[in-house]
């Protein structure tokens, strides 16, 4: 037996039960490779705050209950402690159990003695909170090795970062899909492509004349070959695109069907798909599943897209193009089965396409990994957890860590009744100044830097500082009071995050090519900007209506003051929303705008700052007609650098026809780049005339929708169902070829209702121009042009505009 020290980072963590003992398992990466560490010295627990102060631990330490599996559940140990609970210090009991599964049962059984807390915290999260360690940050572990097993004696964070390289494999699969959409139970995996950064291959079950292709005799052997690649590489991270929803579940199911299995875990445990809020996650024991699709969506939702990428589509090829500027190999996905069956050059094309997916993923991995690592570090969780978490879940974990540090009991999740009560009792939100619809020139936009976080910090807003009779207090515009003599946890944490963000920003300016610093800055910004939303979220542990309402009350006070001052200074205030104000310069200069900015900042509380977002050459704004008090953000602007910024316009969905999507985009770009609404209207008129003249190919008219049920199970006969049914009736398709498939159809002239006139593209002999004009082109462009004075009749005619609104 030997004892020694290891330095590295935690890449994954879970727990198992061995000989009735709970064992923490850690995937620990050092510069020499990966090791599996185990900790036998940590028990699960929860807190009990007694109803009666006379209660002693002897009163309930002998409690025994029977678990779901017939086992006896007992209290392992009880510690009496003093903890902070919201505004007060309380006497509490820390109650330990032997198995994490016992905690919910035991806490429920003891609820008669008092209120229980922290009984629903995931055990591995409980471990890293209590040990004060952060995955992917530098860790020092004192360990003991015996009989090939490495046990932890002590584990702690250390200063600085370790330059430990994480190993990864990027992969993608191709499946046989004669219905357009593959069926896990019937359609085999036909290709698996992968790259580990050094080696790239495509596995296939047919011989293909490409050097990068390795041929297997069967699907079962191919899946086994891929499992072997992962296990031999001992990959820390498995990278895919929408892999949590498709590739990994598909391989898991095909592994069962073919008999190959899919044992890709680093240690014993089930490879499984599970729900994580509204998202599907895929758990691989000891390894991280990094789904780049989820990462790209997260970046878009949190508002970091403008700094990293700008996309309107989340297809792999579109994200790859946005990141690299390059175009990946593409095929029509619904035709993959035909490429597979046709063999020859088409089979080689499919192999190149498959390899392109893996290589594209590798480029995206390099691009997104620094941000994801820093999100994990900043929130103190694992990379795998960070990659599937919402901003609210990340904030919650940060607050859980700091609540433990400052000796606060972590609040319980709200009950369904509490959630309903919170939702039914909303508070006043942000102030919005509605714009007058139109096109504006020479615009300057100012916004508060982290308005809500700075308000929380400056006024010490927290559920632990809320008071009614304290004299030395911050008094919000709505009358709520927050004590000044004791800092709240949320303001403390926010200040730490923002101070660090400002320091990182300075470092990044000196080292602009440092991806780690860029990722750290974005991660800290994302977290800090998410605290208010979590405070006012009905399902939040730290929800407090008075706190959230006070933040927005302060916000309204500050933004309306800026708007009033801008008007008094002679600027035309176009629009104001939450933390931003949009001003038309008119006869004002840039210097005037910057002088106004400096004047505002000279009067703000410490820690608050109004910043210049940008100057814009042109913008189109939409008002909310017939309503006072605000419209949601709905505008598009062209910056002086040539970038288009779009907010709130409901761009047509991908299941609309291509001609509708292309026309809408052309209209918007013409208005912004040329400022010519008449020219934009003429674009629509020309498309209308082209449709009337029968000059549009079916490929631009096709509307695609998936049939998710059998043909006889639809109550309403929609166009796609009607088109598929007719194709089967006329012998053009078999029933099993359309059910579950993506149906691409055209609306023709042949029939009465729209559904009657729907034909799959292959059967269409004509198209109905009136349908495409009235239900596709006009609705998609009138969203914009009606605000500039046009109506549907004018857009459908060759004549000039008759009136302006």
mmCIF file of C-alpha atoms in Angstrom, residues 452-741:
data_model
loop_
_atom_site.group_PDB
_atom_site.id
_atom_site.type_symbol
_atom_site.label_atom_id
_atom_site.label_comp_id
_atom_site.label_asym_id
_atom_site.label_seq_id
_atom_site.Cartn_x
_atom_site.Cartn_y
_atom_site.Cartn_z
ATOM 1 C CA UNK A 452 -29.971 44.065 -13.038
ATOM 2 C CA UNK A 453 -26.788 42.551 -11.543
ATOM 3 C CA UNK A 454 -25.477 46.037 -10.745
ATOM 4 C CA UNK A 455 -28.820 46.962 -9.123
ATOM 5 C CA UNK A 456 -28.716 43.816 -6.960
ATOM 6 C CA UNK A 457 -25.159 44.589 -5.826
ATOM 7 C CA UNK A 458 -25.624 48.339 -5.314
ATOM 8 C CA UNK A 459 -28.778 47.892 -3.224
ATOM 9 C CA UNK A 460 -27.911 44.574 -1.480
ATOM 10 C CA UNK A 461 -31.052 42.843 -2.791
ATOM 11 C CA UNK A 462 -31.347 39.319 -1.404
ATOM 12 C CA UNK A 463 -33.934 37.240 0.443
ATOM 13 C CA UNK A 464 -31.632 37.237 3.496
ATOM 14 C CA UNK A 465 -31.440 41.066 3.641
ATOM 15 C CA UNK A 466 -35.138 41.830 3.086
ATOM 16 C CA UNK A 467 -36.504 43.603 6.165
ATOM 17 C CA UNK A 468 -39.534 45.582 7.315
ATOM 18 C CA UNK A 469 -38.391 47.662 10.282
ATOM 19 C CA UNK A 470 -34.626 48.084 9.770
ATOM 20 C CA UNK A 471 -33.665 51.760 9.740
ATOM 21 C CA UNK A 472 -30.337 51.604 7.913
ATOM 22 C CA UNK A 473 -31.665 50.236 4.626
ATOM 23 C CA UNK A 474 -31.841 50.665 0.871
ATOM 24 C CA UNK A 475 -35.432 51.566 -0.006
ATOM 25 C CA UNK A 476 -36.548 50.458 -3.472
ATOM 26 C CA UNK A 477 -38.973 52.553 -5.566
ATOM 27 C CA UNK A 478 -41.723 50.040 -4.688
ATOM 28 C CA UNK A 479 -41.088 50.494 -0.945
ATOM 29 C CA UNK A 480 -39.216 47.240 -0.209
ATOM 30 C CA UNK A 481 -36.322 47.602 2.232
ATOM 31 C CA UNK A 482 -32.937 45.841 2.216
ATOM 32 C CA UNK A 483 -30.606 46.096 5.178
ATOM 33 C CA UNK A 484 -27.156 47.603 4.791
ATOM 34 C CA UNK A 485 -25.391 46.044 7.782
ATOM 35 C CA UNK A 486 -25.062 42.504 6.359
ATOM 36 C CA UNK A 487 -24.286 41.517 2.772
ATOM 37 C CA UNK A 488 -26.602 39.012 1.118
ATOM 38 C CA UNK A 489 -25.319 35.877 -0.589
ATOM 39 C CA UNK A 490 -26.554 36.865 -4.040
ATOM 40 C CA UNK A 491 -24.923 40.335 -4.030
ATOM 41 C CA UNK A 492 -21.684 38.792 -2.703
ATOM 42 C CA UNK A 493 -21.592 36.145 -5.436
ATOM 43 C CA UNK A 494 -22.531 38.602 -8.178
ATOM 44 C CA UNK A 495 -19.817 41.041 -7.146
ATOM 45 C CA UNK A 496 -17.227 38.256 -7.203
ATOM 46 C CA UNK A 497 -18.333 37.209 -10.687
ATOM 47 C CA UNK A 498 -18.399 40.754 -12.068
ATOM 48 C CA UNK A 499 -15.066 41.734 -10.501
ATOM 49 C CA UNK A 500 -13.479 38.639 -11.996
ATOM 50 C CA UNK A 501 -15.154 39.330 -15.345
ATOM 51 C CA UNK A 502 -13.699 42.852 -15.406
ATOM 52 C CA UNK A 503 -10.216 41.525 -14.617
ATOM 53 C CA UNK A 504 -10.511 38.866 -17.311
ATOM 54 C CA UNK A 505 -11.686 41.512 -19.783
ATOM 55 C CA UNK A 506 -8.529 43.546 -19.131
ATOM 56 C CA UNK A 507 -6.341 40.482 -19.616
ATOM 57 C CA UNK A 508 -8.182 39.551 -22.801
ATOM 58 C CA UNK A 509 -7.581 43.001 -24.282
ATOM 59 C CA UNK A 510 -3.852 42.377 -23.821
ATOM 60 C CA UNK A 511 -4.161 38.815 -25.196
ATOM 61 C CA UNK A 512 -7.035 38.914 -27.740
ATOM 62 C CA UNK A 513 -6.135 35.524 -29.230
ATOM 63 C CA UNK A 514 -6.358 33.707 -25.888
ATOM 64 C CA UNK A 515 -9.428 31.460 -26.300
ATOM 65 C CA UNK A 516 -9.463 30.534 -22.626
ATOM 66 C CA UNK A 517 -9.715 34.184 -21.552
ATOM 67 C CA UNK A 518 -12.420 34.837 -24.135
ATOM 68 C CA UNK A 519 -14.373 31.806 -22.905
ATOM 69 C CA UNK A 520 -13.911 32.834 -19.268
ATOM 70 C CA UNK A 521 -15.212 36.340 -19.967
ATOM 71 C CA UNK A 522 -18.287 35.034 -21.804
ATOM 72 C CA UNK A 523 -18.986 32.432 -19.103
ATOM 73 C CA UNK A 524 -18.835 34.984 -16.289
ATOM 74 C CA UNK A 525 -21.008 37.407 -18.257
ATOM 75 C CA UNK A 526 -23.614 34.703 -18.950
ATOM 76 C CA UNK A 527 -23.765 33.698 -15.280
ATOM 77 C CA UNK A 528 -23.935 37.231 -13.895
ATOM 78 C CA UNK A 529 -26.705 38.235 -16.301
ATOM 79 C CA UNK A 530 -28.800 35.221 -15.294
ATOM 80 C CA UNK A 531 -29.170 35.887 -11.553
ATOM 81 C CA UNK A 532 -32.157 38.212 -11.775
ATOM 82 C CA UNK A 533 -34.056 35.815 -14.058
ATOM 83 C CA UNK A 534 -33.452 33.016 -11.573
ATOM 84 C CA UNK A 535 -34.592 35.220 -8.659
ATOM 85 C CA UNK A 536 -37.933 35.819 -10.389
ATOM 86 C CA UNK A 537 -38.367 32.293 -11.817
ATOM 87 C CA UNK A 538 -41.365 30.505 -10.310
ATOM 88 C CA UNK A 539 -39.484 27.189 -9.977
ATOM 89 C CA UNK A 540 -36.418 28.715 -8.342
ATOM 90 C CA UNK A 541 -35.177 27.670 -4.914
ATOM 91 C CA UNK A 542 -34.237 31.318 -4.300
ATOM 92 C CA UNK A 543 -37.431 32.872 -5.696
ATOM 93 C CA UNK A 544 -38.527 36.011 -3.882
ATOM 94 C CA UNK A 545 -41.271 38.174 -5.323
ATOM 95 C CA UNK A 546 -40.332 41.299 -3.367
ATOM 96 C CA UNK A 547 -36.679 41.012 -4.356
ATOM 97 C CA UNK A 548 -37.429 40.509 -8.053
ATOM 98 C CA UNK A 549 -40.045 43.298 -8.092
ATOM 99 C CA UNK A 550 -37.569 45.676 -6.427
ATOM 100 C CA UNK A 551 -34.961 44.967 -9.106
ATOM 101 C CA UNK A 552 -37.358 45.813 -11.934
ATOM 102 C CA UNK A 553 -38.616 48.888 -10.041
ATOM 103 C CA UNK A 554 -35.058 50.211 -9.826
ATOM 104 C CA UNK A 555 -34.572 49.267 -13.499
ATOM 105 C CA UNK A 556 -37.622 51.282 -14.578
ATOM 106 C CA UNK A 557 -36.387 54.235 -12.542
ATOM 107 C CA UNK A 558 -32.949 54.275 -14.164
ATOM 108 C CA UNK A 559 -34.009 53.701 -17.803
ATOM 109 C CA UNK A 560 -36.829 56.276 -17.715
ATOM 110 C CA UNK A 561 -34.390 58.837 -16.265
ATOM 111 C CA UNK A 562 -32.021 58.227 -19.209
ATOM 112 C CA UNK A 563 -34.899 58.511 -21.698
ATOM 113 C CA UNK A 564 -36.122 61.767 -20.147
ATOM 114 C CA UNK A 565 -32.604 63.225 -20.071
ATOM 115 C CA UNK A 566 -32.002 62.218 -23.709
ATOM 116 C CA UNK A 567 -35.191 63.978 -24.802
ATOM 117 C CA UNK A 568 -34.246 67.076 -22.822
ATOM 118 C CA UNK A 569 -30.799 67.045 -24.478
ATOM 119 C CA UNK A 570 -32.402 67.190 -27.927
ATOM 120 C CA UNK A 571 -32.131 63.574 -29.052
ATOM 121 C CA UNK A 572 -35.044 61.807 -30.739
ATOM 122 C CA UNK A 573 -35.728 58.796 -28.519
ATOM 123 C CA UNK A 574 -36.868 56.054 -30.922
ATOM 124 C CA UNK A 575 -37.213 53.193 -28.489
ATOM 125 C CA UNK A 576 -36.338 52.112 -24.968
ATOM 126 C CA UNK A 577 -36.510 48.649 -23.484
ATOM 127 C CA UNK A 578 -35.381 47.313 -20.074
ATOM 128 C CA UNK A 579 -31.757 48.446 -20.127
ATOM 129 C CA UNK A 580 -31.322 49.981 -23.592
ATOM 130 C CA UNK A 581 -32.158 53.274 -25.269
ATOM 131 C CA UNK A 582 -32.146 53.892 -29.034
ATOM 132 C CA UNK A 583 -31.577 57.487 -30.143
ATOM 133 C CA UNK A 584 -31.740 59.062 -33.614
ATOM 134 C CA UNK A 585 -28.888 61.544 -33.839
ATOM 135 C CA UNK A 586 -30.702 63.938 -36.173
ATOM 136 C CA UNK A 587 -28.588 67.097 -36.169
ATOM 137 C CA UNK A 588 -26.525 65.802 -33.226
ATOM 138 C CA UNK A 589 -22.979 64.507 -33.699
ATOM 139 C CA UNK A 590 -21.195 61.454 -32.350
ATOM 140 C CA UNK A 591 -19.350 63.750 -29.946
ATOM 141 C CA UNK A 592 -22.685 65.003 -28.625
ATOM 142 C CA UNK A 593 -23.785 61.404 -28.037
ATOM 143 C CA UNK A 594 -20.596 60.531 -26.156
ATOM 144 C CA UNK A 595 -20.835 63.728 -24.049
ATOM 145 C CA UNK A 596 -24.398 62.759 -23.102
ATOM 146 C CA UNK A 597 -23.152 59.294 -22.121
ATOM 147 C CA UNK A 598 -20.452 60.761 -19.878
ATOM 148 C CA UNK A 599 -22.988 63.048 -18.207
ATOM 149 C CA UNK A 600 -25.325 60.161 -17.395
ATOM 150 C CA UNK A 601 -22.533 58.019 -15.944
ATOM 151 C CA UNK A 602 -21.434 60.858 -13.680
ATOM 152 C CA UNK A 603 -24.754 60.646 -11.827
ATOM 153 C CA UNK A 604 -25.134 56.836 -11.483
ATOM 154 C CA UNK A 605 -24.508 54.858 -8.254
ATOM 155 C CA UNK A 606 -21.134 53.150 -7.875
ATOM 156 C CA UNK A 607 -20.914 49.971 -9.931
ATOM 157 C CA UNK A 608 -23.519 51.052 -12.488
ATOM 158 C CA UNK A 609 -22.559 52.214 -15.979
ATOM 159 C CA UNK A 610 -24.268 53.119 -19.250
ATOM 160 C CA UNK A 611 -22.250 51.921 -22.243
ATOM 161 C CA UNK A 612 -22.154 52.564 -25.973
ATOM 162 C CA UNK A 613 -23.419 49.484 -27.829
ATOM 163 C CA UNK A 614 -22.842 50.774 -31.369
ATOM 164 C CA UNK A 615 -23.706 53.307 -34.054
ATOM 165 C CA UNK A 616 -26.126 52.115 -36.760
ATOM 166 C CA UNK A 617 -26.593 53.605 -40.207
ATOM 167 C CA UNK A 618 -30.205 52.460 -40.552
ATOM 168 C CA UNK A 619 -32.956 50.600 -38.721
ATOM 169 C CA UNK A 620 -36.554 49.545 -39.199
ATOM 170 C CA UNK A 621 -38.808 49.513 -36.131
ATOM 171 C CA UNK A 622 -42.217 47.999 -35.573
ATOM 172 C CA UNK A 623 -44.726 49.500 -33.137
ATOM 173 C CA UNK A 624 -47.414 47.726 -31.187
ATOM 174 C CA UNK A 625 -50.564 49.253 -32.556
ATOM 175 C CA UNK A 626 -53.497 49.924 -30.265
ATOM 176 C CA UNK A 627 -51.426 49.405 -27.132
ATOM 177 C CA UNK A 628 -49.652 51.608 -24.644
ATOM 178 C CA UNK A 629 -46.990 50.542 -22.185
ATOM 179 C CA UNK A 630 -44.777 48.566 -24.457
ATOM 180 C CA UNK A 631 -44.076 46.112 -27.206
ATOM 181 C CA UNK A 632 -41.514 43.352 -27.172
ATOM 182 C CA UNK A 633 -38.264 43.998 -29.027
ATOM 183 C CA UNK A 634 -39.120 44.073 -32.702
ATOM 184 C CA UNK A 635 -36.615 45.757 -34.947
ATOM 185 C CA UNK A 636 -33.802 45.227 -37.413
ATOM 186 C CA UNK A 637 -30.729 47.437 -37.773
ATOM 187 C CA UNK A 638 -27.648 47.708 -39.945
ATOM 188 C CA UNK A 639 -24.465 48.624 -38.091
ATOM 189 C CA UNK A 640 -21.885 50.895 -39.677
ATOM 190 C CA UNK A 641 -19.651 47.827 -40.016
ATOM 191 C CA UNK A 642 -22.283 46.167 -42.216
ATOM 192 C CA UNK A 643 -23.687 43.622 -39.717
ATOM 193 C CA UNK A 644 -27.442 43.116 -39.564
ATOM 194 C CA UNK A 645 -29.037 42.833 -36.117
ATOM 195 C CA UNK A 646 -32.550 41.352 -35.998
ATOM 196 C CA UNK A 647 -34.749 41.199 -32.895
ATOM 197 C CA UNK A 648 -38.318 40.036 -32.593
ATOM 198 C CA UNK A 649 -39.256 39.594 -36.253
ATOM 199 C CA UNK A 650 -40.941 36.250 -36.626
ATOM 200 C CA UNK A 651 -38.914 34.939 -39.528
ATOM 201 C CA UNK A 652 -40.751 32.196 -41.361
ATOM 202 C CA UNK A 653 -39.982 28.694 -40.214
ATOM 203 C CA UNK A 654 -37.994 26.098 -42.094
ATOM 204 C CA UNK A 655 -41.186 24.179 -42.898
ATOM 205 C CA UNK A 656 -42.326 27.044 -45.147
ATOM 206 C CA UNK A 657 -41.485 27.000 -48.821
ATOM 207 C CA UNK A 658 -38.037 28.114 -49.936
ATOM 208 C CA UNK A 659 -39.485 30.906 -52.037
ATOM 209 C CA UNK A 660 -41.218 32.397 -48.974
ATOM 210 C CA UNK A 661 -38.038 32.245 -46.883
ATOM 211 C CA UNK A 662 -35.866 33.750 -49.622
ATOM 212 C CA UNK A 663 -38.318 36.568 -50.355
ATOM 213 C CA UNK A 664 -38.634 37.584 -46.727
ATOM 214 C CA UNK A 665 -34.854 37.736 -46.312
ATOM 215 C CA UNK A 666 -34.449 39.800 -49.514
ATOM 216 C CA UNK A 667 -37.079 42.306 -48.339
ATOM 217 C CA UNK A 668 -35.415 42.817 -44.982
ATOM 218 C CA UNK A 669 -31.913 43.197 -46.419
ATOM 219 C CA UNK A 670 -33.103 45.710 -49.032
ATOM 220 C CA UNK A 671 -34.759 47.910 -46.420
ATOM 221 C CA UNK A 672 -31.691 47.885 -44.195
ATOM 222 C CA UNK A 673 -28.897 48.124 -46.744
ATOM 223 C CA UNK A 674 -30.571 50.514 -49.164
ATOM 224 C CA UNK A 675 -33.281 52.157 -47.050
ATOM 225 C CA UNK A 676 -35.686 51.748 -49.956
ATOM 226 C CA UNK A 677 -39.058 50.364 -48.881
ATOM 227 C CA UNK A 678 -40.475 50.765 -52.380
ATOM 228 C CA UNK A 679 -37.730 48.597 -53.829
ATOM 229 C CA UNK A 680 -38.418 46.031 -51.100
ATOM 230 C CA UNK A 681 -42.104 46.053 -52.019
ATOM 231 C CA UNK A 682 -41.202 45.611 -55.679
ATOM 232 C CA UNK A 683 -39.245 42.464 -54.805
ATOM 233 C CA UNK A 684 -42.485 41.003 -53.482
ATOM 234 C CA UNK A 685 -44.408 42.159 -56.536
ATOM 235 C CA UNK A 686 -41.877 40.530 -58.871
ATOM 236 C CA UNK A 687 -42.140 37.217 -57.011
ATOM 237 C CA UNK A 688 -45.930 37.451 -57.202
ATOM 238 C CA UNK A 689 -45.733 37.958 -60.975
ATOM 239 C CA UNK A 690 -43.274 35.096 -61.308
ATOM 240 C CA UNK A 691 -45.697 32.826 -59.446
ATOM 241 C CA UNK A 692 -48.615 33.952 -61.580
ATOM 242 C CA UNK A 693 -46.612 33.198 -64.728
ATOM 243 C CA UNK A 694 -45.939 29.609 -63.641
ATOM 244 C CA UNK A 695 -42.172 30.176 -63.700
ATOM 245 C CA UNK A 696 -41.244 28.836 -60.234
ATOM 246 C CA UNK A 697 -39.768 25.318 -60.006
ATOM 247 C CA UNK A 698 -41.406 22.825 -57.653
ATOM 248 C CA UNK A 699 -38.204 22.641 -55.590
ATOM 249 C CA UNK A 700 -38.792 26.237 -54.424
ATOM 250 C CA UNK A 701 -42.455 25.566 -53.666
ATOM 251 C CA UNK A 702 -42.106 22.323 -51.696
ATOM 252 C CA UNK A 703 -43.295 22.355 -48.080
ATOM 253 C CA UNK A 704 -41.834 19.577 -45.909
ATOM 254 C CA UNK A 705 -43.434 18.059 -42.812
ATOM 255 C CA UNK A 706 -42.894 14.752 -41.023
ATOM 256 C CA UNK A 707 -45.752 12.321 -40.496
ATOM 257 C CA UNK A 708 -45.367 11.150 -36.906
ATOM 258 C CA UNK A 709 -48.433 8.899 -36.831
ATOM 259 C CA UNK A 710 -50.060 6.315 -39.072
ATOM 260 C CA UNK A 711 -52.199 7.661 -41.919
ATOM 261 C CA UNK A 712 -55.418 6.483 -40.274
ATOM 262 C CA UNK A 713 -54.652 8.084 -36.897
ATOM 263 C CA UNK A 714 -55.051 11.741 -37.887
ATOM 264 C CA UNK A 715 -58.357 13.397 -36.905
ATOM 265 C CA UNK A 716 -57.828 16.247 -39.355
ATOM 266 C CA UNK A 717 -56.693 15.615 -42.891
ATOM 267 C CA UNK A 718 -53.862 18.128 -43.202
ATOM 268 C CA UNK A 719 -52.114 18.783 -46.549
ATOM 269 C CA UNK A 720 -49.165 16.480 -45.800
ATOM 270 C CA UNK A 721 -51.489 13.649 -44.688
ATOM 271 C CA UNK A 722 -53.663 14.141 -47.786
ATOM 272 C CA UNK A 723 -50.629 14.165 -50.088
ATOM 273 C CA UNK A 724 -49.243 10.985 -48.525
ATOM 274 C CA UNK A 725 -52.644 9.242 -48.633
ATOM 275 C CA UNK A 726 -53.109 10.071 -52.294
ATOM 276 C CA UNK A 727 -49.600 8.809 -53.103
ATOM 277 C CA UNK A 728 -50.470 5.474 -51.477
ATOM 278 C CA UNK A 729 -53.930 5.300 -53.098
ATOM 279 C CA UNK A 730 -52.500 5.967 -56.565
ATOM 280 C CA UNK A 731 -49.842 3.294 -56.072
ATOM 281 C CA UNK A 732 -47.003 5.819 -56.172
ATOM 282 C CA UNK A 733 -45.869 4.974 -52.640
ATOM 283 C CA UNK A 734 -46.372 2.123 -50.204
ATOM 284 C CA UNK A 735 -47.990 2.840 -46.861
ATOM 285 C CA UNK A 736 -44.885 1.890 -44.889
ATOM 286 C CA UNK A 737 -42.853 4.263 -47.074
ATOM 287 C CA UNK A 738 -44.793 7.352 -45.963
ATOM 288 C CA UNK A 739 -45.729 6.659 -42.344
ATOM 289 C CA UNK A 740 -43.086 8.280 -40.184
ATOM 290 C CA UNK A 741 -41.480 9.852 -43.265
#
